[in-house]
């Protein structure tokens, strides 16, 4: 499956790493495309219309640019093309979906941190309900992400809650240790290395006996 990435920013870099097959990267700035020049099998381009060369295209552009990108691109795509919107702050209007019945326009939202994924964590992509055939094609293009069918619109709230919970825990720990006059480098290591490591072990079911006992007490 050929894959066009529109938007070589932070999210775009994550999606590029998660993608497989021949990849094309499209962006407005030639400078922003340079890191992909030797890695994108289908090359780089500043022409939005070049996305039509691929079977699947992913838009990872700022929310404020999404409406224009979709309005410009949809008329240029061939029938059966899959166009995914990964922007957290923008959703494909139903009116546009109805105007483009020959295309598969889908909202897909990422539950996961771009930084976390870049450090080896596997994010989850929540895809709007679609046919099994289209879902299979998306999975073949993005094997580096787990996929699930659900309500992408709920992801914004989930991400907000998870972000707040993580930051609240880190800030609380920093305050607690600072009140005990723990040196700043030790605090940074506890919040920036120990806490993320514990969370990774928790998610992977790899906690040691000491940490598992704490989990059991919390539950």
C-alpha positions as a printed Julia matrix, in Angstrom:
219×3 Matrix{Float64}:
   0.0    0.0    0.0
   1.41   3.38  -0.98
   1.15   6.03   1.72
   1.18   9.84   1.52
   1.91  11.83   4.66
   0.67  15.41   4.55
   2.4   17.46   7.22
   5.99  16.66   8.3
   5.63  18.11  11.82
   5.89  16.36  15.19
   2.81  14.18  14.65
   3.77  13.61  11.04
   7.18  12.27  12.06
   5.48   9.78  14.39
   3.12   8.61  11.65
   5.98   8.34   9.19
   7.82   6.02  11.58
   4.65   3.97  12.12
   4.01   3.6    8.39
   5.13   0.82   6.08
   5.29   0.47   2.33
   6.24   3.13  -0.2
   5.95   6.53   1.52
   5.55  10.04   0.12
   5.9   13.12   2.33
   4.14  16.37   1.43
   4.7   19.72   3.09
   4.65  23.43   2.33
   8.24  24.12   3.38
  11.13  22.52   1.46
  13.26  22.91   4.59
  10.77  20.91   6.66
  10.88  18.11   4.08
  14.66  17.72   4.02
  14.84  15.17   6.9
  12.64  12.85   4.81
  14.48  13.19   1.5
  16.56  10.05   1.92
  13.95   8.07   3.87
  10.73   8.48   1.88
  10.63   5.81  -0.81
   8.36   7.9   -3.06
  10.19  11.13  -2.34
   9.08  14.5   -1.0
   6.82  17.13  -2.51
   5.36  20.56  -1.91
   2.39  19.76  -4.17
  -0.73  18.66  -2.27
  -2.15  17.07  -5.42
   0.66  14.5   -5.4
  -1.2   12.66  -2.62
  -3.38  11.24  -5.43
  -0.39   9.09  -6.43
  -0.88   7.0   -3.28
  -3.7    4.73  -2.14
  -3.86   6.14   1.39
  -3.18   9.69   2.56
  -2.89  10.93   6.12
  -3.34  14.58   7.06
  -1.27  15.54  10.1
  -1.55  19.3    9.76
  -2.54  21.97  12.32
  -6.27  22.19  12.99
  -6.46  25.64  11.44
  -5.17  24.34   8.11
  -7.29  21.18   7.89
 -10.41  22.63   6.26
  -8.42  24.16   3.41
  -6.3   21.04   2.89
  -9.35  18.79   2.64
 -11.27  21.24   0.44
  -8.34  21.49  -1.98
  -7.41  17.81  -1.98
 -10.7   15.89  -2.11
 -11.64  16.9   -5.69
  -8.23  15.68  -6.89
  -8.33  12.2   -5.37
  -9.35   9.08  -7.32
 -12.37   7.0   -6.37
 -11.72   4.62  -3.49
  -8.93   6.74  -2.04
  -8.6    6.67   1.77
  -7.95  10.07   3.38
  -7.43  10.14   7.14
  -7.6   13.15   9.43
  -5.34  12.83  12.47
  -5.72  16.42  13.73
  -6.95  16.39  17.32
  -8.63  19.79  17.14
 -10.55  19.41  13.86
 -13.08  16.89  12.57
 -14.17  16.2    9.0
 -17.55  17.9    8.45
 -20.39  15.56   7.57
 -21.2   17.86   4.67
 -17.78  17.15   3.13
 -18.26  13.39   3.59
 -21.6   13.6    1.76
 -20.03  15.66  -1.02
 -17.31  13.03  -1.55
 -19.15   9.67  -1.65
 -16.46   8.09  -3.84
 -13.81   8.65  -1.16
 -13.23   7.17   2.29
 -12.88  10.23   4.53
 -12.24   9.17   8.1
 -11.39  10.81  11.39
  -8.61   8.96  13.19
  -7.42  10.19  16.6
  -4.28   9.11  18.38
  -4.39   8.04  22.02
  -0.77   8.5   22.87
   2.02  11.02  23.1
   4.15  11.79  20.06
   7.17  11.91  22.34
   6.21   8.65  24.04
   5.78   6.89  20.7
   9.13   8.24  19.5
  10.64   6.56  22.59
   9.22   3.16  21.68
   5.73   3.2   23.19
   2.95   1.96  20.91
   0.08   4.39  20.48
  -3.51   3.51  19.73
  -5.34   4.97  16.74
  -9.12   5.2   17.16
 -10.75   4.96  13.74
 -14.29   5.97  12.88
 -16.5    3.04  11.95
 -15.76   1.81   8.44
 -15.69  -1.37   6.4
 -13.36  -4.19   7.36
 -11.61  -3.84   4.01
 -10.78  -0.16   4.57
  -9.68  -0.88   8.14
  -7.38  -3.63   6.87
  -5.79  -1.24   4.38
  -5.2    1.34   7.12
  -3.61  -1.32   9.3
  -1.29  -2.37   6.48
  -0.17   1.24   6.04
   0.32   1.93   9.76
   1.58  -1.3   11.34
   3.42   0.71  13.99
   0.13   1.72  15.62
  -2.54  -0.37  17.23
  -5.95   0.22  15.64
  -9.4    0.08  17.14
 -12.81   1.1   15.81
 -14.58   3.56  18.07
 -15.56   7.18  18.54
 -12.62   9.39  17.56
 -14.42  12.44  18.92
 -14.1   11.07  22.46
 -10.32  10.91  22.2
  -9.81  14.62  22.83
 -11.36  14.32  26.29
  -9.45  11.11  27.03
  -6.14  12.71  26.05
  -6.91  15.76  28.17
  -7.73  13.65  31.22
  -4.65  11.45  30.8
  -2.38  14.47  30.31
  -3.79  16.19  33.38
  -3.44  13.04  35.5
   0.18  12.52  34.43
   1.18  16.12  35.04
  -0.67  16.27  38.38
   1.28  13.22  39.57
   4.61  14.67  38.41
   3.97  18.1   39.95
   2.79  16.56  43.24
   5.95  14.44  43.44
   8.18  17.42  42.71
   6.51  19.47  45.45
   6.72  16.6   47.94
  10.41  15.97  47.33
  11.28  19.67  47.25
   9.63  20.09  50.67
  12.02  17.42  51.94
  14.99  19.35  50.49
  15.77  16.63  47.97
  18.34  17.97  45.43
  16.92  19.17  42.11
  18.81  16.59  39.95
  17.33  13.78  42.04
  13.83  15.25  41.67
  14.26  15.5   37.88
  15.39  11.87  37.71
  12.49  10.68  39.85
   9.87  12.56  37.81
  11.52  12.29  34.4
  12.94   8.76  34.44
  11.61   6.71  37.32
   7.93   7.66  36.91
   7.8    7.04  33.11
   9.66   3.76  33.58
   7.19   2.57  36.19
   4.26   3.46  33.9
   5.8    1.53  31.0
   6.3   -1.52  33.24
   2.72  -1.18  34.49
   1.28  -1.1   30.98
   3.44  -4.04  29.86
   2.65  -6.14  32.94
   6.3   -6.14  33.94
   6.14  -4.66  37.44
   8.38  -6.1   40.11
   7.02  -7.42  43.41
   7.54  -4.09  45.2
   5.67  -2.05  42.58
   2.93  -4.68  42.17
   2.28  -4.54  45.92
   1.69  -0.79  45.62
  -0.75  -1.38  42.74
  -2.65  -3.94  44.82
  -2.88  -1.47  47.7
  -4.16   1.3   45.4
  -6.81  -0.96  43.95
